[in-house]
Amino acid sequence: MTTPTTEPAREGRFILLLGALVAFGPLAIDLYLPALPAIAAGLSASAEAVQSSITVFLAGFAVGMLFYGPISDRYGRRTVMLTGIALFALASLACLLSTAIEQLILARFVQALGGGAASVLARAVVRDVYAPSEAIRKLSLMATVTAIAPLLAPLLGSALLAGFGWRGTFAAVLAWGLLSLAVVWRLLPETLPAERRGELSLAAAFAAYGRLALDPVAIGLLLAGGMSFAAMFAYITASPFYFIALQKLSPTAYGALFAANALGIFAANYANSRLVKSRGAAAMAGVGCASGFTGALLLWVAIAGDALPAVIAGLFVVVSMTGLLGANCVGLLMARYPQNAGAAAALFGSSQFGFGMWASAAVSYTHDGSGRPMAWVIVATMTLSVLGYLLYRRAAR
């Protein structure tokens, strides 16, 4: 089809835009991570209550995606995406103005409902435009763009916290939402032509979830990619208090540490974009699962021995594999369901954030002032990721 990707320069801008849209979730979370202790103090809330704002955001993101995917399969991507981004911006303003932790938690849920549109539909747009093998390569390139968000967000969040307090982080998220709304309105065309959706009823679009839920290949891909994402969110939820409160790192040092992990995501996805055509998406996903599980075991041993450098190394490996697994697993899933690419991308994204929600909740619920809950949850999620990959390989044969 004719798209903005017909010239190399325009193709680069197109992928950059889509990668930035996928970054809605990471940006809305990572930007305010250094401010979590300050939010707890400013709203007179417990650490567990403030951590729950992450869990609630993940829940809203997961729920929102499930609606956006099939609706966009029926009515197109552009209008649905614009509606979701507008809701995200309005809820970001509510976060900025919150005066109690309950208000913040509710606003974060609504913010996530809106933000899910940009993240899931950017992936569906790639499947609209590219053939399956090329789509996986583009998804990896998008993931390298997306990695810039967690690379810069904690550092920017630390600077905003120092200059404007914790509300400054939400002001930046609001500005991001408004800018994204304007850019999508101006630059993103409709990529799903009417002739490819006119015969599909809304009920049929949602019925795709039933087929996906009964397909062992799909289940394996959802577990392989989603549980890796859950491991990252166990780290995201626990790490501010582990590194800042327990290990006595400054918010700036914590932001730099977080940025180093984002560099790992960037490097892994860049390598994947170069290797996936020759090695295959399934093989690269296997590399990601094996590496992530190895990093989880290293983290577990290091936490038990209170070896901070090894803790950092184990987390680096685990987090670096999330984007690589995500790009390959969602690409394989959308290739299997080309007529329901929006629903496939939505279910995959919802599973990622749904699993992330439970991992985040598990870390918060078992919080004991040490790093052990983080280590146990990450080992458990990466074990499930490996089992999911093995299920996929067996079912695909």
Short mmCIF file of C-alpha atoms in Angstrom, two decimals:
data_model
loop_
_atom_site.label_atom_id
_atom_site.label_comp_id
_atom_site.label_asym_id
_atom_site.label_seq_id
_atom_site.Cartn_x
_atom_site.Cartn_y
_atom_site.Cartn_z
CA MET A 1 0.00 0.00 0.00
CA THR A 2 1.03 3.64 -0.40
CA THR A 3 2.30 4.99 2.91
CA PRO A 4 4.81 7.50 4.28
CA THR A 5 7.38 4.72 4.01
CA THR A 6 7.95 4.91 0.27
CA GLU A 7 11.15 6.98 0.65
CA PRO A 8 14.03 6.18 3.03
CA ALA A 9 13.95 9.55 4.82
CA ARG A 10 10.20 9.46 5.25
CA GLU A 11 10.38 5.83 6.33
CA GLY A 12 12.83 6.78 9.07
CA ARG A 13 10.48 9.50 10.33
CA PHE A 14 7.57 7.07 10.17
CA ILE A 15 9.37 4.47 12.33
CA LEU A 16 10.54 7.20 14.71
CA LEU A 17 6.95 8.38 15.19
CA LEU A 18 5.63 4.85 15.78
CA GLY A 19 8.44 4.08 18.21
CA ALA A 20 7.62 7.23 20.17
CA LEU A 21 3.96 6.16 20.34
CA VAL A 22 4.87 2.72 21.68
CA ALA A 23 6.85 4.57 24.38
CA PHE A 24 3.70 6.02 25.97
CA GLY A 25 3.63 3.37 28.68
CA PRO A 26 7.34 3.36 29.59
CA LEU A 27 7.49 7.15 29.57
CA ALA A 28 4.41 7.61 31.77
CA ILE A 29 5.94 5.23 34.31
CA ASP A 30 9.68 5.83 34.16
CA LEU A 31 9.50 9.62 34.28
CA TYR A 32 8.04 9.66 37.78
CA LEU A 33 9.98 6.74 39.30
CA PRO A 34 12.61 8.96 40.99
CA ALA A 35 9.73 10.95 42.52
CA LEU A 36 7.99 7.99 44.22
CA PRO A 37 9.45 8.69 47.69
CA ALA A 38 8.67 12.41 47.24
CA ILE A 39 5.07 11.63 46.21
CA ALA A 40 4.68 9.47 49.32
CA ALA A 41 5.87 12.37 51.47
CA GLY A 42 3.90 15.03 49.60
CA LEU A 43 0.59 13.17 49.72
CA SER A 44 1.19 11.64 53.18
CA ALA A 45 0.95 8.15 51.72
CA SER A 46 2.76 4.88 52.40
CA ALA A 47 5.36 3.43 50.08
CA GLU A 48 2.97 0.56 49.29
CA ALA A 49 0.18 3.00 48.33
CA VAL A 50 2.44 4.94 46.00
CA GLN A 51 3.72 1.72 44.45
CA SER A 52 0.10 0.75 43.79
CA SER A 53 -0.17 3.72 41.40
CA ILE A 54 2.15 1.71 39.12
CA THR A 55 0.03 -1.43 39.50
CA VAL A 56 -3.15 0.50 38.70
CA PHE A 57 -1.55 2.08 35.65
CA LEU A 58 -0.60 -1.35 34.33
CA ALA A 59 -4.17 -2.58 34.87
CA GLY A 60 -5.63 0.38 32.98
CA PHE A 61 -3.16 -0.05 30.14
CA ALA A 62 -4.03 -3.74 29.82
CA VAL A 63 -7.80 -3.15 29.85
CA GLY A 64 -7.65 -0.26 27.39
CA MET A 65 -5.63 -2.22 24.85
CA LEU A 66 -8.24 -4.98 24.70
CA PHE A 67 -10.83 -2.50 23.45
CA TYR A 68 -8.65 -0.50 21.07
CA GLY A 69 -7.36 -3.44 19.02
CA PRO A 70 -10.65 -4.90 17.72
CA ILE A 71 -12.30 -1.47 17.42
CA SER A 72 -9.41 -0.33 15.21
CA ASP A 73 -9.69 -3.53 13.14
CA ARG A 74 -13.27 -2.50 12.40
CA TYR A 75 -13.09 1.31 12.17
CA GLY A 76 -9.42 2.05 11.39
CA ARG A 77 -6.37 3.09 13.39
CA ARG A 78 -6.18 6.89 13.20
CA THR A 79 -9.42 8.04 14.88
CA VAL A 80 -9.16 5.46 17.64
CA MET A 81 -5.57 6.48 18.37
CA LEU A 82 -6.41 10.19 18.51
CA THR A 83 -9.25 9.53 20.95
CA GLY A 84 -7.02 7.54 23.28
CA ILE A 85 -4.23 10.13 23.27
CA ALA A 86 -6.71 12.90 24.09
CA LEU A 87 -7.96 10.89 27.09
CA PHE A 88 -4.34 10.36 28.18
CA ALA A 89 -3.67 14.11 28.12
CA LEU A 90 -6.78 14.95 30.17
CA ALA A 91 -5.92 12.34 32.80
CA SER A 92 -2.33 13.60 32.96
CA LEU A 93 -3.73 17.00 33.95
CA ALA A 94 -5.73 15.29 36.71
CA CYS A 95 -2.53 13.60 37.97
CA LEU A 96 -0.82 16.99 38.06
CA LEU A 97 -3.62 18.49 40.16
CA SER A 98 -4.07 15.56 42.60
CA THR A 99 -4.13 16.42 46.30
CA ALA A 100 -4.60 12.89 47.70
CA ILE A 101 -3.17 9.50 46.84
CA GLU A 102 -6.66 8.19 45.99
CA GLN A 103 -7.09 10.93 43.39
CA LEU A 104 -3.70 10.17 41.90
CA ILE A 105 -4.42 6.46 41.66
CA LEU A 106 -7.76 7.05 39.91
CA ALA A 107 -6.20 9.55 37.49
CA ARG A 108 -3.39 7.12 36.72
CA PHE A 109 -5.94 4.42 35.83
CA VAL A 110 -7.73 6.73 33.38
CA GLN A 111 -4.40 7.95 32.02
CA ALA A 112 -3.46 4.35 31.27
CA LEU A 113 -6.79 3.64 29.57
CA GLY A 114 -5.99 6.41 27.11
CA GLY A 115 -2.30 5.70 26.66
CA GLY A 116 -2.92 2.11 25.66
CA ALA A 117 -4.28 3.28 22.30
CA ALA A 118 -0.99 4.76 21.12
CA SER A 119 1.10 1.80 22.25
CA VAL A 120 -0.97 -1.02 20.76
CA LEU A 121 -2.07 0.68 17.56
CA ALA A 122 1.45 1.75 16.61
CA ARG A 123 2.30 -1.95 16.39
CA ALA A 124 -0.84 -2.68 14.37
CA VAL A 125 0.12 0.10 11.95
CA VAL A 126 3.42 -1.67 11.27
CA ARG A 127 1.57 -4.87 10.37
CA ASP A 128 -0.76 -2.87 8.09
CA VAL A 129 2.18 -1.47 6.16
CA TYR A 130 4.83 -4.22 6.05
CA ALA A 131 5.05 -7.92 5.20
CA PRO A 132 5.49 -10.22 8.26
CA SER A 133 9.29 -10.68 8.13
CA GLU A 134 9.92 -6.99 7.49
CA ALA A 135 7.38 -6.03 10.16
CA ILE A 136 9.39 -7.86 12.84
CA ARG A 137 12.53 -5.99 11.79
CA LYS A 138 10.65 -2.68 11.95
CA LEU A 139 9.25 -3.59 15.37
CA SER A 140 12.82 -4.09 16.59
CA LEU A 141 13.84 -0.71 15.19
CA MET A 142 10.79 0.82 16.91
CA ALA A 143 11.89 -0.82 20.14
CA THR A 144 15.29 0.85 19.87
CA VAL A 145 13.46 4.18 19.60
CA THR A 146 11.20 3.22 22.49
CA ALA A 147 14.28 2.42 24.60
CA ILE A 148 15.19 6.10 24.52
CA ALA A 149 12.20 6.79 26.81
CA PRO A 150 13.49 4.76 29.79
CA LEU A 151 17.00 5.94 28.92
CA LEU A 152 16.15 9.62 29.34
CA ALA A 153 12.97 9.58 31.45
CA PRO A 154 14.48 8.85 34.91
CA LEU A 155 17.23 11.43 34.35
CA LEU A 156 14.68 14.00 33.22
CA GLY A 157 12.42 12.98 36.10
CA SER A 158 15.26 13.57 38.57
CA ALA A 159 15.89 17.02 37.11
CA LEU A 160 12.19 17.90 37.20
CA LEU A 161 11.95 16.63 40.77
CA ALA A 162 14.86 18.82 41.83
CA GLY A 163 13.54 21.91 40.05
CA PHE A 164 9.76 21.66 40.34
CA GLY A 165 8.89 18.90 42.80
CA TRP A 166 7.02 15.74 41.96
CA ARG A 167 4.23 17.61 40.14
CA GLY A 168 6.78 18.71 37.56
CA THR A 169 7.06 15.11 36.35
CA PHE A 170 3.34 14.99 35.57
CA ALA A 171 3.51 18.37 33.85
CA ALA A 172 6.08 16.86 31.50
CA VAL A 173 3.83 13.84 30.82
CA LEU A 174 0.95 16.22 30.04
CA ALA A 175 3.14 18.12 27.58
CA TRP A 176 4.14 14.83 25.94
CA GLY A 177 0.49 13.85 25.50
CA LEU A 178 -0.46 17.17 23.92
CA LEU A 179 2.55 17.11 21.59
CA SER A 180 1.77 13.53 20.53
CA LEU A 181 -1.85 14.44 19.84
CA ALA A 182 -0.77 17.27 17.53
CA VAL A 183 1.85 15.16 15.72
CA VAL A 184 -0.48 12.21 15.11
CA TRP A 185 -3.22 14.56 13.89
CA ARG A 186 -0.81 16.17 11.46
CA LEU A 187 1.43 13.32 10.27
CA LEU A 188 -0.11 9.87 10.75
CA PRO A 189 -2.41 8.73 7.92
CA GLU A 190 -4.98 5.96 8.11
CA THR A 191 -3.11 2.70 7.35
CA LEU A 192 -6.01 0.24 7.34
CA PRO A 193 -8.01 0.89 4.14
CA ALA A 194 -11.79 0.67 4.23
CA GLU A 195 -11.81 -2.35 1.95
CA ARG A 196 -9.78 -4.32 4.53
CA ARG A 197 -12.23 -3.64 7.36
CA GLY A 198 -15.60 -3.00 5.74
CA GLU A 199 -16.73 -6.64 5.91
CA LEU A 200 -15.63 -7.15 9.50
CA SER A 201 -18.33 -6.63 12.14
CA LEU A 202 -17.36 -5.36 15.59
CA ALA A 203 -18.54 -8.65 17.13
CA ALA A 204 -16.32 -10.60 14.73
CA ALA A 205 -13.39 -8.34 15.58
CA PHE A 206 -13.76 -9.10 19.29
CA ALA A 207 -14.37 -12.82 18.57
CA ALA A 208 -10.74 -13.03 17.46
CA TYR A 209 -9.81 -13.09 21.15
CA GLY A 210 -11.53 -16.45 21.51
CA ARG A 211 -9.46 -17.98 18.72
CA LEU A 212 -6.27 -16.55 20.16
CA ALA A 213 -7.06 -17.80 23.67
CA LEU A 214 -7.50 -21.38 22.41
CA ASP A 215 -4.38 -21.43 20.24
CA PRO A 216 -1.37 -22.99 22.02
CA VAL A 217 1.00 -21.18 19.66
CA ALA A 218 -0.53 -17.86 20.69
CA ILE A 219 -0.50 -18.80 24.38
CA GLY A 220 3.20 -19.68 24.18
CA LEU A 221 4.05 -16.37 22.51
CA LEU A 222 1.99 -14.42 25.05
CA LEU A 223 3.82 -16.08 27.93
CA ALA A 224 7.28 -15.80 26.37
CA GLY A 225 6.99 -12.08 25.65
CA GLY A 226 4.58 -11.08 28.40
CA MET A 227 6.37 -12.68 31.33
CA SER A 228 9.64 -11.06 30.33
CA PHE A 229 7.81 -7.73 30.46
CA ALA A 230 6.44 -8.70 33.88
CA ALA A 231 9.99 -9.25 35.13
CA MET A 232 10.88 -5.74 34.06
CA PHE A 233 7.93 -4.29 35.96
CA ALA A 234 8.86 -6.19 39.09
CA TYR A 235 12.17 -4.35 38.79
CA ILE A 236 10.47 -1.02 38.03
CA THR A 237 8.20 -1.31 41.07
CA ALA A 238 10.84 -2.43 43.57
CA SER A 239 13.98 -0.68 42.35
CA PRO A 240 13.34 2.91 43.57
CA PHE A 241 13.04 1.77 47.17
CA TYR A 242 15.71 -0.92 46.84
CA PHE A 243 18.37 1.35 45.36
CA ILE A 244 17.39 4.71 46.89
CA ALA A 245 16.11 3.73 50.35
CA LEU A 246 18.05 0.51 50.99
CA GLN A 247 21.29 0.96 49.04
CA LYS A 248 21.34 4.76 49.63
CA LEU A 249 21.77 5.79 46.00
CA SER A 250 20.74 9.35 45.19
CA PRO A 251 17.76 9.87 42.82
CA THR A 252 20.24 11.07 40.19
CA ALA A 253 22.43 7.97 40.59
CA TYR A 254 19.33 5.80 40.40
CA GLY A 255 18.29 7.57 37.20
CA ALA A 256 21.71 6.88 35.69
CA LEU A 257 21.47 3.21 36.67
CA PHE A 258 18.04 2.98 35.08
CA ALA A 259 19.38 4.63 31.94
CA ALA A 260 22.12 1.99 31.70
CA ASN A 261 19.46 -0.72 31.59
CA ALA A 262 17.67 1.17 28.82
CA LEU A 263 20.91 1.16 26.87
CA GLY A 264 20.83 -2.61 27.14
CA ILE A 265 17.32 -2.66 25.64
CA PHE A 266 18.52 -0.39 22.86
CA ALA A 267 21.54 -2.59 22.07
CA ALA A 268 19.58 -5.86 22.16
CA ASN A 269 16.93 -4.55 19.81
CA TYR A 270 19.42 -3.05 17.41
CA ALA A 271 21.20 -6.41 17.24
CA ASN A 272 17.86 -8.13 16.71
CA SER A 273 16.97 -5.80 13.83
CA ARG A 274 20.24 -6.80 12.13
CA LEU A 275 20.01 -10.55 12.82
CA VAL A 276 16.32 -11.43 12.66
CA LYS A 277 16.18 -11.84 8.88
CA SER A 278 19.06 -14.33 8.82
CA ARG A 279 18.40 -16.14 12.11
CA GLY A 280 14.60 -15.97 12.23
CA ALA A 281 12.28 -14.45 14.83
CA ALA A 282 11.69 -17.75 16.62
CA ALA A 283 15.42 -18.36 17.15
CA MET A 284 16.01 -14.80 18.37
CA ALA A 285 13.12 -15.13 20.84
CA GLY A 286 14.80 -18.27 22.17
CA VAL A 287 18.03 -16.34 22.72
CA GLY A 288 16.07 -13.70 24.61
CA CYS A 289 14.35 -16.23 26.88
CA ALA A 290 17.56 -18.09 27.71
CA SER A 291 19.51 -14.89 28.40
CA GLY A 292 16.74 -13.41 30.54
CA PHE A 293 16.45 -16.57 32.64
CA THR A 294 20.23 -16.63 33.18
CA GLY A 295 20.13 -12.99 34.32
CA ALA A 296 17.29 -13.80 36.74
CA LEU A 297 19.30 -16.61 38.34
CA LEU A 298 22.31 -14.29 38.70
CA LEU A 299 20.09 -11.69 40.37
CA TRP A 300 18.70 -14.26 42.81
CA VAL A 301 22.17 -15.40 43.88
CA ALA A 302 23.45 -11.81 44.10
CA ILE A 303 20.54 -10.61 46.27
CA ALA A 304 21.11 -13.52 48.65
CA GLY A 305 24.79 -12.60 48.91
CA ASP A 306 24.17 -8.83 49.03
CA ALA A 307 26.52 -8.36 46.06
CA LEU A 308 25.39 -5.05 44.57
CA PRO A 309 27.50 -5.17 41.35
CA ALA A 310 26.12 -8.63 40.54
CA VAL A 311 22.58 -7.43 41.31
CA ILE A 312 23.03 -4.63 38.79
CA ALA A 313 24.48 -7.07 36.22
CA GLY A 314 21.62 -9.55 36.61
CA LEU A 315 18.99 -6.84 36.27
CA PHE A 316 20.78 -5.45 33.22
CA VAL A 317 20.51 -8.79 31.40
CA VAL A 318 16.87 -9.36 32.39
CA VAL A 319 15.72 -5.89 31.36
CA SER A 320 17.75 -5.86 28.13
CA MET A 321 15.84 -8.88 26.79
CA THR A 322 12.34 -7.41 27.18
CA GLY A 323 12.26 -5.43 23.95
CA LEU A 324 13.88 -8.21 21.92
CA LEU A 325 11.29 -10.73 23.12
CA GLY A 326 8.46 -8.27 22.65
CA ALA A 327 9.31 -7.44 19.04
CA ASN A 328 9.75 -11.05 17.96
CA CYS A 329 6.80 -12.50 19.84
CA VAL A 330 4.25 -9.87 18.79
CA GLY A 331 5.56 -10.00 15.22
CA LEU A 332 5.10 -13.77 15.10
CA LEU A 333 1.63 -13.46 16.61
CA MET A 334 0.42 -10.80 14.15
CA ALA A 335 1.84 -12.81 11.25
CA ARG A 336 -0.28 -15.76 12.39
CA TYR A 337 -3.44 -13.59 12.50
CA PRO A 338 -3.04 -11.07 9.66
CA GLN A 339 -6.77 -10.25 9.41
CA ASN A 340 -6.93 -9.49 13.13
CA ALA A 341 -3.60 -7.71 13.58
CA GLY A 342 -5.13 -5.10 15.89
CA ALA A 343 -6.66 -7.72 18.16
CA ALA A 344 -3.45 -9.78 18.16
CA ALA A 345 -1.33 -6.74 19.03
CA ALA A 346 -3.88 -5.69 21.66
CA LEU A 347 -3.96 -9.08 23.35
CA PHE A 348 -0.18 -9.23 23.35
CA GLY A 349 0.15 -5.72 24.78
CA SER A 350 -2.62 -6.35 27.31
CA SER A 351 -0.90 -9.57 28.40
CA GLN A 352 2.37 -7.71 28.84
CA PHE A 353 0.83 -5.08 31.07
CA GLY A 354 -1.54 -7.54 32.74
CA PHE A 355 1.35 -9.81 33.70
CA GLY A 356 3.30 -6.70 34.67
CA MET A 357 0.43 -5.64 36.94
CA TRP A 358 0.48 -8.95 38.79
CA ALA A 359 4.27 -8.89 39.11
CA SER A 360 4.11 -5.32 40.40
CA ALA A 361 1.37 -6.27 42.86
CA ALA A 362 3.35 -9.31 44.04
CA VAL A 363 6.40 -7.16 44.74
CA SER A 364 4.31 -4.57 46.61
CA TYR A 365 2.40 -7.20 48.62
CA THR A 366 5.56 -9.03 49.71
CA HIS A 367 7.56 -5.83 50.39
CA ASP A 368 9.81 -6.55 53.39
CA GLY A 369 12.47 -3.85 53.17
CA SER A 370 14.90 -6.05 51.22
CA GLY A 371 15.49 -7.02 47.62
CA ARG A 372 14.34 -10.61 48.04
CA PRO A 373 10.74 -10.13 46.79
CA MET A 374 12.06 -8.49 43.62
CA ALA A 375 14.44 -11.39 43.00
CA TRP A 376 11.85 -14.11 43.61
CA VAL A 377 9.24 -12.49 41.36
CA ILE A 378 11.75 -11.99 38.54
CA VAL A 379 12.93 -15.62 38.74
CA ALA A 380 9.31 -16.82 38.66
CA THR A 381 8.32 -14.67 35.69
CA MET A 382 11.38 -15.58 33.64
CA THR A 383 10.77 -19.27 34.34
CA LEU A 384 7.25 -18.87 32.92
CA SER A 385 8.70 -17.00 29.94
CA VAL A 386 10.95 -19.96 29.12
CA LEU A 387 8.08 -22.42 29.54
CA GLY A 388 5.95 -20.29 27.21
CA TYR A 389 8.66 -20.34 24.56
CA LEU A 390 8.95 -24.11 24.80
CA LEU A 391 5.16 -24.41 24.41
CA TYR A 392 5.29 -22.19 21.32
CA ARG A 393 8.06 -24.24 19.71
CA ARG A 394 6.29 -27.52 20.39
CA ALA A 395 2.89 -26.30 19.17
CA ALA A 396 4.36 -24.60 16.09
CA ARG A 397 5.95 -27.88 14.99
#
